[in-house]
Amino acid sequence: MAKVLIVDDIEDNIKLLWYNLEDDEHEIESASDGYQCLEKALSFMPDIILLDLMMPGLSGLETLKLLKTNEKLDAIPVIMISANDGDESIIHALDLGAQDYVTKPFIYPVLAARLRSAVRLKESQEKLAEANKTLELLASQDPLTDTYNHRHFFNLAGAEFAKTKRYERPISTIMIDADHFKSINDKYGHAVGDQALISMASICQDLIRTSDFIGRLGGEEFAVCCPDTAVEGACKLAERIREAIECSVTEHEDVRLQFTVSIGVATLTPEDLTFNTILDRADSLLYEAKQGGRNQVICHERKSALT
Ligand SMILES: [Mg+2]
């Protein structure tokens, strides 16, 4: 069963098709001209449109063109119904994106089979698009923490950096590393260590803004890229992250774990030619935070521990 929109300027043609399609248990709507077709297509969102070629006002071809240039409607397959199979318009219609055509007077079972075939094709294209989306997501994510993986984080950060340079806007980066992570793994096992990384990532995801993004750069190390953010804003965010992680309890089976993170925050300077140089500075500041006793945020410029 499919949702079918019949478009024809002659009422009897609509009726004939309607009765046949109804017997095949399709859900049907009709339109008597091109403008009504666009309106009904948007509200009904059919699986397929049967479109008469010869119509007064907006012709079948003009209607087809409007359907195929509307991004909400362009994926709906259209079968053109024409009075003449020698019609040049058929070639034109197929070139414009019509899925198929039938000529009048048509044999209904043939039309019905073509309709089923067009709907099947549409469904498999949708499934393919869905599968591609899933693959894209898998290829861009760290499977443990659902943050971006190293490669995707650097792709996005590189693009943000280019925009930042072009429009002379600020950009900051926060590097976060779990303190004494090796001893967490050694003492409680990798399952608890993994759970700690999941909590850490989820706390960060909750605190960052929608324009920020986070990636796992490796092991227990994460980076947050904050476009349009000067150092003060990034430091405040970093401090909120540090505090939230310090106050959180990670539970796994009978283990209740509390741990802390060290953070370095760096911001764009006129000397930066790539995103990596900002990240390297954030990494050195993170190292200073570790050397200075851990569980602290060290920011570029002020270069002072906030805790
Ligand atoms: Mg007509």
Coordinates of C-alpha atoms and ligand atoms in Angstrom, one line a residue:
M1 CA 0.0 0.0 0.0
A2 CA 1.3 3.4 -0.9
K3 CA 0.2 7.0 -0.7
V4 CA -0.7 8.1 -4.2
L5 CA -1.4 11.6 -5.5
I6 CA -3.3 11.7 -8.8
V7 CA -3.0 15.0 -10.7
D8 CA -5.3 15.4 -13.7
D9 CA -7.5 18.3 -15.0
I10 CA -10.3 15.9 -16.1
E11 CA -12.5 14.6 -13.2
D12 CA -13.4 11.3 -15.0
N13 CA -9.7 10.4 -15.4
I14 CA -9.2 11.0 -11.7
K15 CA -12.2 8.9 -10.8
L16 CA -11.1 6.0 -13.0
L17 CA -7.7 5.9 -11.5
W18 CA -9.0 6.4 -8.0
Y19 CA -11.4 3.4 -8.1
N20 CA -8.6 1.1 -9.4
L21 CA -6.1 2.3 -6.8
E22 CA -8.6 2.0 -4.1
D23 CA -9.2 -1.6 -5.0
D24 CA -5.4 -2.1 -4.5
E25 CA -5.8 -0.5 -1.1
H26 CA -3.7 2.5 -1.8
E27 CA -4.2 5.7 0.1
I28 CA -5.2 8.4 -2.4
E29 CA -5.5 12.1 -2.8
S30 CA -6.1 14.1 -6.0
A31 CA -5.4 17.5 -7.5
S32 CA -6.9 19.1 -10.6
D33 CA -4.0 21.4 -11.5
G34 CA -0.3 22.0 -11.0
Y35 CA -0.6 24.5 -8.1
Q36 CA -3.0 22.2 -6.2
C37 CA -0.6 19.4 -6.9
L38 CA 2.2 21.2 -5.1
E39 CA 0.0 22.2 -2.2
K40 CA -1.4 18.6 -1.8
A41 CA 2.1 17.1 -2.2
L42 CA 3.4 19.2 0.7
S43 CA 0.5 18.4 3.0
F44 CA 0.0 14.7 2.0
M45 CA 3.6 13.8 1.3
P46 CA 2.7 11.0 -1.1
D47 CA 5.0 8.1 -1.9
I48 CA 4.3 8.6 -5.6
I49 CA 2.6 11.2 -7.9
L50 CA 0.8 10.3 -11.1
L51 CA 1.0 13.4 -13.1
D52 CA -1.0 14.2 -16.3
L53 CA 1.1 15.8 -19.0
M54 CA -1.5 17.9 -20.7
M55 CA -3.1 20.3 -18.3
P56 CA -4.3 23.9 -18.8
G57 CA -2.6 26.6 -16.7
L58 CA 0.6 25.0 -15.3
S59 CA 1.4 22.1 -17.6
G60 CA 2.6 18.7 -16.5
L61 CA 6.1 19.5 -17.3
E62 CA 6.1 22.9 -15.5
T63 CA 4.6 21.1 -12.5
L64 CA 7.2 18.4 -12.7
K65 CA 9.9 21.1 -12.8
L66 CA 8.5 22.8 -9.6
L67 CA 8.3 19.4 -7.8
K68 CA 11.9 18.5 -8.7
T69 CA 13.3 21.9 -7.6
N70 CA 11.5 21.8 -4.2
E71 CA 13.8 20.2 -1.7
K72 CA 10.9 18.8 0.3
L73 CA 9.3 17.1 -2.7
D74 CA 12.2 16.3 -5.1
A75 CA 12.6 12.7 -3.8
I76 CA 9.0 11.8 -4.5
P77 CA 8.9 9.6 -7.7
V78 CA 6.6 11.0 -10.5
I79 CA 5.0 8.9 -13.2
M80 CA 3.9 11.0 -16.1
I81 CA 0.6 10.1 -17.8
S82 CA 0.6 11.2 -21.5
A83 CA -1.8 10.9 -24.3
N84 CA 0.9 10.0 -26.9
D85 CA 4.0 7.9 -26.5
G86 CA 5.6 9.6 -29.4
D87 CA 5.4 12.9 -27.5
E88 CA 8.7 14.8 -27.3
S89 CA 7.5 15.9 -23.9
I90 CA 8.0 12.3 -22.5
I91 CA 11.8 12.6 -23.3
H92 CA 11.8 16.0 -21.7
A93 CA 9.9 14.7 -18.6
L94 CA 12.4 11.8 -18.1
D95 CA 15.2 14.3 -18.4
L96 CA 13.6 16.5 -15.9
G97 CA 13.5 13.7 -13.3
A98 CA 10.3 11.9 -13.9
Q99 CA 10.6 8.2 -12.8
D100 CA 8.5 6.7 -15.6
Y101 CA 5.6 7.3 -18.0
V102 CA 2.5 5.6 -19.2
T103 CA 0.4 6.5 -22.2
K104 CA -3.4 6.8 -22.3
P105 CA -5.4 4.8 -22.6
F106 CA -3.4 2.8 -20.1
I107 CA -3.8 -0.8 -19.0
Y108 CA -4.3 -0.5 -15.2
P109 CA -2.3 -3.6 -14.2
V110 CA 0.7 -2.3 -16.1
L111 CA 0.4 1.1 -14.5
A112 CA 0.0 -0.6 -11.1
A113 CA 3.2 -2.6 -11.6
R114 CA 5.1 0.5 -12.6
L115 CA 3.8 2.3 -9.6
R116 CA 4.9 -0.6 -7.3
S117 CA 8.3 -0.6 -8.9
A118 CA 8.8 3.1 -8.5
V119 CA 7.7 3.0 -4.8
R120 CA 10.1 0.0 -4.2
L121 CA 13.0 2.0 -5.7
K122 CA 12.1 5.0 -3.5
E123 CA 12.1 2.8 -0.4
S124 CA 15.4 1.2 -1.2
Q125 CA 16.9 4.7 -1.8
E126 CA 15.6 5.8 1.6
K127 CA 17.1 2.7 3.2
L128 CA 20.4 3.4 1.5
A129 CA 20.4 7.0 2.6
E130 CA 19.7 5.9 6.2
A131 CA 22.5 3.3 6.1
N132 CA 24.9 6.0 4.8
K133 CA 23.9 8.3 7.6
T134 CA 24.7 5.5 10.1
L135 CA 28.0 4.8 8.5
E136 CA 28.9 8.4 8.4
L137 CA 28.1 8.7 12.1
L138 CA 30.1 5.5 12.9
A139 CA 33.1 6.8 10.9
S140 CA 33.1 10.1 12.8
Q141 CA 32.5 8.9 16.4
D142 CA 34.5 7.4 19.2
P143 CA 32.6 4.1 19.9
L144 CA 33.1 4.2 23.6
T145 CA 32.2 7.8 24.5
D146 CA 30.1 8.9 21.4
T147 CA 32.3 12.0 21.1
Y148 CA 33.9 12.7 17.8
N149 CA 37.0 10.6 16.9
H150 CA 40.4 12.1 16.4
R151 CA 40.1 12.4 12.6
H152 CA 36.6 14.0 12.6
F153 CA 37.4 16.4 15.4
F154 CA 40.5 17.7 13.4
N155 CA 38.4 18.0 10.2
L156 CA 35.8 20.1 12.0
A157 CA 38.3 22.1 14.0
G158 CA 40.3 22.9 10.8
A159 CA 37.1 24.2 9.1
E160 CA 36.3 26.3 12.1
F161 CA 39.8 27.7 12.2
A162 CA 39.6 28.7 8.6
K163 CA 36.3 30.6 9.2
T164 CA 37.8 32.2 12.3
K165 CA 40.8 33.5 10.3
R166 CA 38.6 34.8 7.5
Y167 CA 36.1 36.6 9.7
E168 CA 38.6 37.7 12.4
R169 CA 36.7 36.0 15.2
P170 CA 38.1 34.4 18.3
I171 CA 38.4 30.6 18.8
S172 CA 39.5 28.7 21.9
T173 CA 40.4 25.1 22.7
I174 CA 40.1 23.2 25.9
M175 CA 42.3 20.1 26.5
I176 CA 41.1 17.8 29.3
D177 CA 42.9 14.8 30.7
A178 CA 41.8 12.5 33.5
D179 CA 44.2 12.6 36.5
H180 CA 45.9 9.3 37.6
F181 CA 43.9 7.4 35.0
K182 CA 46.4 4.6 34.8
S183 CA 46.0 3.9 38.5
I184 CA 42.1 3.9 38.1
N185 CA 42.6 1.2 35.4
D186 CA 45.1 -0.7 37.5
K187 CA 43.1 -0.6 40.7
Y188 CA 39.6 -1.1 39.4
G189 CA 40.0 -2.7 36.0
H190 CA 39.3 -1.4 32.5
A191 CA 35.5 -1.6 32.8
V192 CA 35.6 1.0 35.5
G193 CA 38.1 3.1 33.6
D194 CA 35.9 3.0 30.5
Q195 CA 32.9 4.0 32.6
A196 CA 34.9 7.0 34.0
L197 CA 35.7 8.1 30.4
I198 CA 32.0 7.8 29.5
S199 CA 31.0 10.0 32.5
M200 CA 33.7 12.5 31.7
A201 CA 32.5 12.8 28.1
S202 CA 28.9 13.0 29.0
I203 CA 29.6 15.8 31.6
C204 CA 31.4 17.7 28.9
Q205 CA 28.7 17.2 26.4
D206 CA 26.1 18.5 28.8
L207 CA 28.1 21.6 29.6
I208 CA 29.3 22.7 26.2
R209 CA 27.2 25.0 24.0
T210 CA 25.7 23.7 20.7
S211 CA 28.3 25.5 18.7
D212 CA 31.2 23.8 20.6
F213 CA 32.2 20.2 19.9
I214 CA 34.3 17.6 21.7
G215 CA 36.6 14.9 20.4
R216 CA 38.5 12.1 22.1
L217 CA 42.0 12.6 21.0
G218 CA 43.3 9.3 22.5
G219 CA 43.3 7.4 25.8
E220 CA 41.9 9.6 28.6
E221 CA 42.4 12.9 26.6
F222 CA 39.6 15.0 25.2
A223 CA 39.6 18.3 23.4
V224 CA 36.7 20.8 23.1
C225 CA 36.7 23.3 20.3
C226 CA 34.9 26.6 21.1
P227 CA 34.3 28.7 18.0
D228 CA 33.5 32.4 18.6
T229 CA 34.8 32.2 22.1
A230 CA 37.5 34.3 23.7
V231 CA 39.7 33.0 26.4
E232 CA 37.6 34.2 29.3
G233 CA 34.5 32.3 28.1
A234 CA 36.5 29.2 27.5
C235 CA 38.2 29.4 30.9
K236 CA 34.8 29.6 32.6
L237 CA 33.5 26.6 30.7
A238 CA 36.7 24.7 31.5
E239 CA 36.3 25.5 35.2
R240 CA 32.7 24.3 35.1
I241 CA 33.8 21.1 33.5
R242 CA 36.6 20.6 36.1
E243 CA 34.2 21.2 39.0
A244 CA 31.4 19.0 37.6
I245 CA 33.8 16.1 37.1
E246 CA 35.3 16.5 40.6
C247 CA 31.8 16.4 42.1
S248 CA 30.5 13.4 40.1
V249 CA 30.5 9.8 41.2
T250 CA 31.1 7.1 38.6
E251 CA 29.4 3.9 39.5
H252 CA 30.2 0.5 38.1
E253 CA 28.9 -2.7 39.8
D254 CA 30.0 -2.2 43.4
V255 CA 32.7 0.5 42.7
R256 CA 31.9 4.1 43.4
L257 CA 34.7 6.2 41.9
Q258 CA 35.5 9.9 42.2
F259 CA 38.3 11.3 40.0
T260 CA 39.5 14.7 38.8
V261 CA 40.8 16.2 35.6
S262 CA 43.5 18.7 34.6
I263 CA 42.8 21.2 31.9
G264 CA 44.7 23.6 29.6
V265 CA 42.9 26.3 27.7
A266 CA 44.4 28.2 24.7
T267 CA 43.0 30.8 22.4
L268 CA 43.8 32.1 18.9
T269 CA 46.7 34.5 18.6
P270 CA 47.7 36.4 15.4
E271 CA 50.7 34.0 15.0
D272 CA 48.6 30.9 14.7
L273 CA 48.6 29.6 11.2
T274 CA 46.8 26.3 11.9
F275 CA 44.5 24.9 14.5
N276 CA 47.2 22.6 15.7
T277 CA 49.3 25.4 17.2
I278 CA 46.5 26.4 19.4
L279 CA 45.9 22.8 20.4
D280 CA 49.7 22.4 21.2
R281 CA 49.6 25.4 23.5
A282 CA 46.5 24.0 25.3
D283 CA 48.4 20.7 25.6
S284 CA 51.4 22.5 27.2
L285 CA 49.1 24.3 29.6
L286 CA 47.5 21.0 30.5
Y287 CA 51.0 19.6 31.2
E288 CA 51.6 22.6 33.5
A289 CA 48.3 21.9 35.3
K290 CA 49.5 18.3 35.8
Q291 CA 52.9 19.5 37.1
G292 CA 51.2 22.1 39.3
G293 CA 49.3 19.4 41.3
R294 CA 46.5 18.3 38.9
N295 CA 42.7 19.0 39.3
Q296 CA 43.1 22.5 38.0
V297 CA 42.6 24.7 34.9
I298 CA 45.4 26.7 33.4
C299 CA 44.5 29.3 30.8
H300 CA 46.5 30.9 28.1
E301 CA 47.3 34.7 28.6
R302 CA 46.5 34.9 32.2
K303 CA 48.4 31.6 32.7
S304 CA 47.1 31.3 36.2
A305 CA 45.5 28.4 37.9
L306 CA 41.9 29.1 38.6
T307 CA 41.6 26.8 41.6
Ligands
MG1 MG -5.2 16.6 -19.2

